[in-house]
């Protein structure tokens, strides 16, 4: 590709920045609601004995279980974990972009 | 001898705009016009109450400043007219831009089938090194369609066989949109017209002054006079005296044979580049003179027939592709504006002939040309000869600057030489030897006036690849120096120009694949490490049997401290790949969207190729 066509094919010269807080909120909602929904679905479908595998999350999320109260605990844990993941991805991404643009 | 601050040669759109802009800033000028009417090629001729243009002049512009000027000069005199045009070929009328079903009906199933085959052939056996117009169009439409709908008309207009016209010429007529422009048009609409409507829709309908484009230029002349400048008609400038890189004065002959001389501090010429160079006194160096000599122009004449019928056809104009007649296009002025005819029960048709001044027909008498017009019009079945009640002929020399194989080099040579003058600018259509519309010519006038007042504009940049940026620049710089109130509808284009670009810049900003890869990689690697570490710290007889299943994907992974470190690296690498791929795909999808939008825009533009001849 020659420089001319490179130039005309450039839509934006900016490298995107991620708003870490916004990504944290999005991931928190996805994580929290996701874990709540997965737990609730198993409880509705298979009753209180369900979800042997999902139950294993209690290794990390103290107090979590595949029950209705556990679904609400999972909501909080899922949101916290999702939020942390989103925030970390956003911050690290921005840091790398800054370093590369320096 | 009279001393004026600025002398402008030619009272066409470029010259009058330059004078008007100067006047608005308190600088008077003298405009010298060879003919007895202002407006140049954009004039409107009045023959016994029947008004007609040289061709037909649609008003549309991508330049907000020009839209604003048009309104400023003509106020509410614009009509918004629907555009209807067809091609006449082989005793059939075809909608133009071509519509598949309509074309199929007109050409018949066999011809349509053959056109389809030739189109497919063009797609599979593309001519790679397109050199000629013929190859360029055939590649895009197939040879058969080219032969029917492009060849004859193009050759009529330009008088050159299509296999001798350069492919660049066709390519230049098609918008070379950058991806960003394409996206801007798709998201925010194409540039705004006078009332804020988009240009795309202005192709379906257009603005036209109630009494033709000449009205605009008559008004402009009055405005200039009220500013204290003057327009002298009937003075053809034939000599431009200069010394030491400065023009001292210009001189010419009045209609009564009197020699008139005008000196000034600044000189702006809109006369054809060839004539300008030949008028220089002393003459320029041999190579410049020869370069000017090499420039060619296509001449044009219109035979106007007054037909005793209320309506002859519904179109604004017809393209006549049939090779058996010489006429290339027919304008129906009543359909441009009902005010163009004094008697609603009659119609005036303008038959357009594209000629060289060496052609025999150019020298024919008015009567003979009218006879030819009546015969050809009857031959294609539009009128009965007895319906013609009156007629006249208007000739327009140098209507089209010719883009032949050598013109670019010639223009460059002349330009280099003219740039050595400190007080002479050449602008306008023939002044730059560029295939300008009114708006382009006017913009060069605005630039020239600005330059006289100490600004720095490149008049040669108008209507070129660089154009877009220039348009933006003028739009912005003009915002502050208007002496009349700005119309809201007109300034829309200016106001949204910058935010639009910012929005696109942000929305289409690239996600850095490396950075996203690193971010997702770090989070994934650490995630696996921490998940393993928590299980290890909690202990138990069998630690993390379920997490160990990750070994299916992460080679050598187990829930041990060594495995956790391996998980950190492998998870990190996998995360990196996922992040980078996601970023790449997202960037690619946005670019693909922009390319589709651009392809659609170019396809739409190609459909209007004939309009750009
Ligand atoms: C058939 C046709 C259709 C067109 N359709 C459209 C359209 O739909 N929309 C649109 O916007 N544009 C259209 N145009 C283009 C438009 O007419 C021109 O762009 C515009 O008129 C150019 O203005 P100008 O001032 O640069 O040059 P011109 O219009 O050529 O004006 C130059 C003036 O200088 C005068 N002059 C020349 N030499 C001398 C001399 N030595 N001394 C004194 N005076 C001199 C001439 O008499 C003339 O009045 C069309 C053109 C043609 C030919």
Tab-separated table of C-alpha atoms in Angstrom, chain B residues 194-429:
chain	number	residue	atom	x	y	z
B	194	UNK	CA	-28.543	25.805	0.671
B	195	UNK	CA	-31.437	24.806	2.860
B	196	UNK	CA	-29.596	22.189	4.808
B	197	UNK	CA	-30.770	19.336	2.570
B	198	UNK	CA	-28.108	16.801	1.728
B	199	UNK	CA	-26.250	16.721	-1.558
B	200	UNK	CA	-27.457	13.236	-2.311
B	201	UNK	CA	-31.000	14.458	-2.295
B	202	UNK	CA	-29.933	17.509	-4.261
B	203	UNK	CA	-29.064	15.152	-7.084
B	204	UNK	CA	-32.727	14.209	-7.217
B	205	UNK	CA	-33.723	17.842	-6.928
B	206	UNK	CA	-31.746	21.010	-7.318
B	207	UNK	CA	-31.900	24.720	-6.731
B	208	UNK	CA	-32.429	27.025	-9.628
B	209	UNK	CA	-33.016	30.778	-9.701
B	210	UNK	CA	-36.521	31.685	-10.797
B	211	UNK	CA	-35.257	33.484	-13.929
B	212	UNK	CA	-32.161	31.383	-14.547
B	213	UNK	CA	-28.578	31.668	-13.278
B	214	UNK	CA	-28.054	34.969	-15.081
B	215	UNK	CA	-30.334	36.583	-12.518
B	216	UNK	CA	-27.731	35.800	-9.874
B	217	UNK	CA	-25.015	37.555	-11.819
B	218	UNK	CA	-27.124	40.562	-12.763
B	219	UNK	CA	-27.912	40.975	-9.060
B	220	UNK	CA	-24.272	40.540	-8.184
B	221	UNK	CA	-23.336	43.282	-10.607
B	222	UNK	CA	-25.870	45.641	-8.974
B	223	UNK	CA	-24.499	44.808	-5.541
B	224	UNK	CA	-20.971	45.490	-6.703
B	225	UNK	CA	-22.055	48.836	-8.079
B	226	UNK	CA	-23.747	49.714	-4.810
B	227	UNK	CA	-20.435	48.935	-3.101
B	228	UNK	CA	-18.763	51.553	-5.284
B	229	UNK	CA	-17.098	49.253	-7.813
B	230	UNK	CA	-17.965	49.243	-11.481
B	231	UNK	CA	-18.464	46.811	-14.282
B	232	UNK	CA	-17.466	47.888	-17.750
B	233	UNK	CA	-19.064	45.759	-20.441
B	234	UNK	CA	-17.921	45.484	-24.023
B	235	UNK	CA	-14.196	45.774	-23.227
B	236	UNK	CA	-12.096	42.863	-24.354
B	237	UNK	CA	-8.697	42.879	-22.669
B	238	UNK	CA	-6.013	42.087	-25.224
B	239	UNK	CA	-2.849	43.372	-23.656
B	240	UNK	CA	-1.407	43.015	-20.188
B	241	UNK	CA	1.645	45.225	-19.714
B	242	UNK	CA	4.119	44.176	-17.080
B	243	UNK	CA	7.612	44.846	-15.884
B	244	UNK	CA	9.833	43.415	-13.168
B	245	UNK	CA	7.294	40.852	-12.081
B	246	UNK	CA	4.419	43.320	-11.756
B	247	UNK	CA	1.524	44.082	-14.025
B	248	UNK	CA	1.178	47.815	-14.643
B	249	UNK	CA	-1.956	48.004	-16.691
B	250	UNK	CA	-4.291	46.177	-19.036
B	251	UNK	CA	-5.741	47.496	-22.225
B	252	UNK	CA	-8.427	46.533	-24.648
B	253	UNK	CA	-10.869	47.795	-27.194
B	254	UNK	CA	-14.364	49.023	-26.582
B	255	UNK	CA	-17.226	48.145	-28.911
B	256	UNK	CA	-16.887	51.572	-30.514
B	257	UNK	CA	-13.256	50.878	-31.404
B	258	UNK	CA	-11.769	53.073	-28.718
B	259	UNK	CA	-8.653	51.804	-26.960
B	260	UNK	CA	-9.032	51.795	-23.192
B	261	UNK	CA	-6.352	51.305	-20.589
B	262	UNK	CA	-6.757	50.448	-16.918
B	263	UNK	CA	-4.009	50.433	-14.382
B	264	UNK	CA	-4.188	49.251	-10.837
B	265	UNK	CA	-2.382	47.704	-7.946
B	266	UNK	CA	-3.833	44.233	-8.232
B	267	UNK	CA	-5.009	42.296	-11.278
B	268	UNK	CA	-7.252	39.269	-11.344
B	269	UNK	CA	-7.878	37.476	-14.629
B	270	UNK	CA	-10.613	35.011	-15.475
B	271	UNK	CA	-9.838	35.043	-19.184
B	272	UNK	CA	-8.799	31.727	-20.687
B	273	UNK	CA	-5.258	30.816	-19.685
B	274	UNK	CA	-4.178	30.601	-23.306
B	275	UNK	CA	-5.389	34.126	-24.055
B	276	UNK	CA	-3.918	35.498	-20.849
B	277	UNK	CA	-0.452	34.248	-21.735
B	278	UNK	CA	-0.742	35.496	-25.298
B	279	UNK	CA	-1.826	38.937	-24.049
B	280	UNK	CA	1.239	39.415	-21.864
B	281	UNK	CA	3.407	42.289	-22.996
B	282	UNK	CA	6.328	41.588	-23.179
B	283	UNK	CA	5.601	37.992	-24.175
B	284	UNK	CA	6.658	35.251	-21.780
B	285	UNK	CA	9.529	32.834	-22.491
B	286	UNK	CA	9.063	30.568	-25.497
B	287	UNK	CA	8.205	27.434	-23.478
B	288	UNK	CA	5.422	29.230	-21.606
B	289	UNK	CA	4.029	30.622	-24.835
B	290	UNK	CA	4.100	27.167	-26.393
B	291	UNK	CA	2.478	25.608	-23.343
B	292	UNK	CA	-0.374	28.105	-23.658
B	293	UNK	CA	-0.638	27.377	-27.355
B	294	UNK	CA	-1.095	23.687	-26.568
B	295	UNK	CA	-4.190	24.251	-24.406
B	296	UNK	CA	-7.395	23.292	-26.158
B	297	UNK	CA	-11.022	24.223	-25.593
B	298	UNK	CA	-14.245	22.647	-26.685
B	299	UNK	CA	-16.815	25.079	-28.035
B	300	UNK	CA	-20.525	24.885	-27.673
B	301	UNK	CA	-23.623	26.198	-29.318
B	302	UNK	CA	-27.240	25.960	-28.447
B	303	UNK	CA	-30.107	26.143	-30.881
B	304	UNK	CA	-33.212	27.325	-29.075
B	305	UNK	CA	-36.544	26.377	-30.599
B	306	UNK	CA	-39.869	27.804	-29.459
B	307	UNK	CA	-42.455	25.057	-29.782
B	308	UNK	CA	-46.146	25.730	-29.915
B	309	UNK	CA	-47.036	23.053	-27.396
B	310	UNK	CA	-47.613	23.310	-23.672
B	311	UNK	CA	-45.537	20.284	-22.801
B	312	UNK	CA	-43.104	18.429	-25.020
B	313	UNK	CA	-41.513	16.084	-22.462
B	314	UNK	CA	-41.402	16.030	-18.653
B	315	UNK	CA	-37.614	16.016	-18.272
B	316	UNK	CA	-35.317	18.910	-17.405
B	317	UNK	CA	-32.988	17.555	-20.037
B	318	UNK	CA	-32.527	14.574	-22.340
B	319	UNK	CA	-29.211	13.003	-23.222
B	320	UNK	CA	-29.241	12.088	-26.880
B	321	UNK	CA	-27.069	9.038	-27.421
B	322	UNK	CA	-28.292	8.157	-30.877
B	323	UNK	CA	-25.326	8.437	-33.213
B	324	UNK	CA	-27.528	9.389	-36.195
B	325	UNK	CA	-27.973	12.948	-34.861
B	326	UNK	CA	-25.298	15.466	-33.938
B	327	UNK	CA	-27.133	17.028	-31.033
B	328	UNK	CA	-25.906	15.819	-27.669
B	329	UNK	CA	-28.438	17.050	-25.169
B	330	UNK	CA	-31.762	18.853	-25.104
B	331	UNK	CA	-32.750	21.254	-22.337
B	332	UNK	CA	-36.367	21.981	-21.584
B	333	UNK	CA	-36.093	25.350	-19.854
B	334	UNK	CA	-39.711	25.467	-18.806
B	335	UNK	CA	-39.059	22.422	-16.662
B	336	UNK	CA	-36.136	24.168	-15.003
B	337	UNK	CA	-38.383	27.060	-14.071
B	338	UNK	CA	-41.848	27.895	-15.362
B	339	UNK	CA	-40.763	31.552	-15.351
B	340	UNK	CA	-38.344	30.872	-18.198
B	341	UNK	CA	-41.121	31.104	-20.805
B	342	UNK	CA	-43.397	34.127	-21.261
B	343	UNK	CA	-46.272	32.087	-22.642
B	344	UNK	CA	-47.284	28.950	-20.720
B	345	UNK	CA	-48.856	27.411	-23.798
B	346	UNK	CA	-45.425	27.217	-25.421
B	347	UNK	CA	-42.178	25.394	-24.665
B	348	UNK	CA	-38.620	26.399	-25.415
B	349	UNK	CA	-36.073	23.676	-26.086
B	350	UNK	CA	-32.304	24.201	-26.109
B	351	UNK	CA	-30.554	21.772	-28.442
B	352	UNK	CA	-26.933	21.487	-27.400
B	353	UNK	CA	-24.160	20.943	-29.923
B	354	UNK	CA	-20.593	20.383	-28.777
B	355	UNK	CA	-18.122	21.481	-31.448
B	356	UNK	CA	-14.634	22.682	-32.225
B	357	UNK	CA	-14.479	26.183	-33.623
B	358	UNK	CA	-12.816	24.595	-36.661
B	359	UNK	CA	-15.917	22.478	-37.318
B	360	UNK	CA	-17.974	23.400	-40.301
B	361	UNK	CA	-21.179	23.733	-38.265
B	362	UNK	CA	-19.569	26.404	-36.085
B	363	UNK	CA	-19.569	28.749	-39.054
B	364	UNK	CA	-23.085	27.957	-40.208
B	365	UNK	CA	-25.633	30.730	-40.262
B	366	UNK	CA	-28.304	30.938	-37.596
B	367	UNK	CA	-30.990	29.874	-40.085
B	368	UNK	CA	-29.057	26.816	-41.160
B	369	UNK	CA	-28.427	25.763	-37.560
B	370	UNK	CA	-32.091	26.198	-36.676
B	371	UNK	CA	-32.972	24.066	-39.685
B	372	UNK	CA	-30.562	21.387	-38.466
B	373	UNK	CA	-32.083	21.563	-35.004
B	374	UNK	CA	-35.642	21.207	-36.265
B	375	UNK	CA	-34.653	18.306	-38.525
B	376	UNK	CA	-32.844	16.404	-35.773
B	377	UNK	CA	-35.540	17.038	-33.195
B	378	UNK	CA	-38.173	15.765	-35.598
B	379	UNK	CA	-35.956	12.815	-36.540
B	380	UNK	CA	-35.968	11.543	-32.983
B	381	UNK	CA	-39.709	12.050	-32.795
B	382	UNK	CA	-39.903	14.883	-30.290
B	383	UNK	CA	-41.663	17.494	-32.379
B	384	UNK	CA	-43.367	18.150	-35.700
B	385	UNK	CA	-41.426	20.774	-37.714
B	386	UNK	CA	-44.578	22.866	-38.097
B	387	UNK	CA	-44.801	23.281	-34.329
B	388	UNK	CA	-41.640	25.401	-34.298
B	389	UNK	CA	-42.657	29.038	-34.066
B	390	UNK	CA	-39.333	30.730	-33.503
B	391	UNK	CA	-35.698	30.007	-32.877
B	392	UNK	CA	-32.311	31.472	-32.152
B	393	UNK	CA	-28.702	30.382	-31.741
B	394	UNK	CA	-26.191	31.231	-29.009
B	395	UNK	CA	-22.539	30.324	-29.399
B	396	UNK	CA	-20.228	29.923	-26.432
B	397	UNK	CA	-16.579	29.721	-27.309
B	398	UNK	CA	-14.280	27.838	-24.957
B	399	UNK	CA	-17.125	26.348	-22.969
B	400	UNK	CA	-15.009	23.381	-21.894
B	401	UNK	CA	-11.293	23.335	-21.091
B	402	UNK	CA	-10.019	20.107	-22.669
B	403	UNK	CA	-8.197	17.600	-20.473
B	404	UNK	CA	-5.971	15.998	-23.072
B	405	UNK	CA	-2.744	14.083	-22.589
B	406	UNK	CA	-0.584	17.214	-22.339
B	407	UNK	CA	-2.712	19.798	-20.571
B	408	UNK	CA	-1.394	19.112	-17.087
B	409	UNK	CA	2.173	19.725	-18.104
B	410	UNK	CA	1.218	22.869	-20.017
B	411	UNK	CA	-0.779	24.259	-17.108
B	412	UNK	CA	2.080	23.535	-14.712
B	413	UNK	CA	4.524	25.426	-16.947
B	414	UNK	CA	2.207	28.419	-17.204
B	415	UNK	CA	1.453	28.352	-13.515
B	416	UNK	CA	5.127	28.391	-12.586
B	417	UNK	CA	5.632	31.419	-14.777
B	418	UNK	CA	2.561	33.321	-13.584
B	419	UNK	CA	3.568	32.771	-9.991
B	420	UNK	CA	6.538	35.033	-10.595
B	421	UNK	CA	4.112	37.986	-10.787
B	422	UNK	CA	3.435	39.631	-7.459
B	423	UNK	CA	0.139	41.315	-8.381
B	424	UNK	CA	-1.516	39.042	-10.947
B	425	UNK	CA	-3.816	36.145	-10.130
B	426	UNK	CA	-5.572	33.902	-12.614
B	427	UNK	CA	-8.807	32.294	-11.426
B	428	UNK	CA	-12.038	30.716	-12.667
B	429	UNK	CA	-12.835	27.891	-15.025
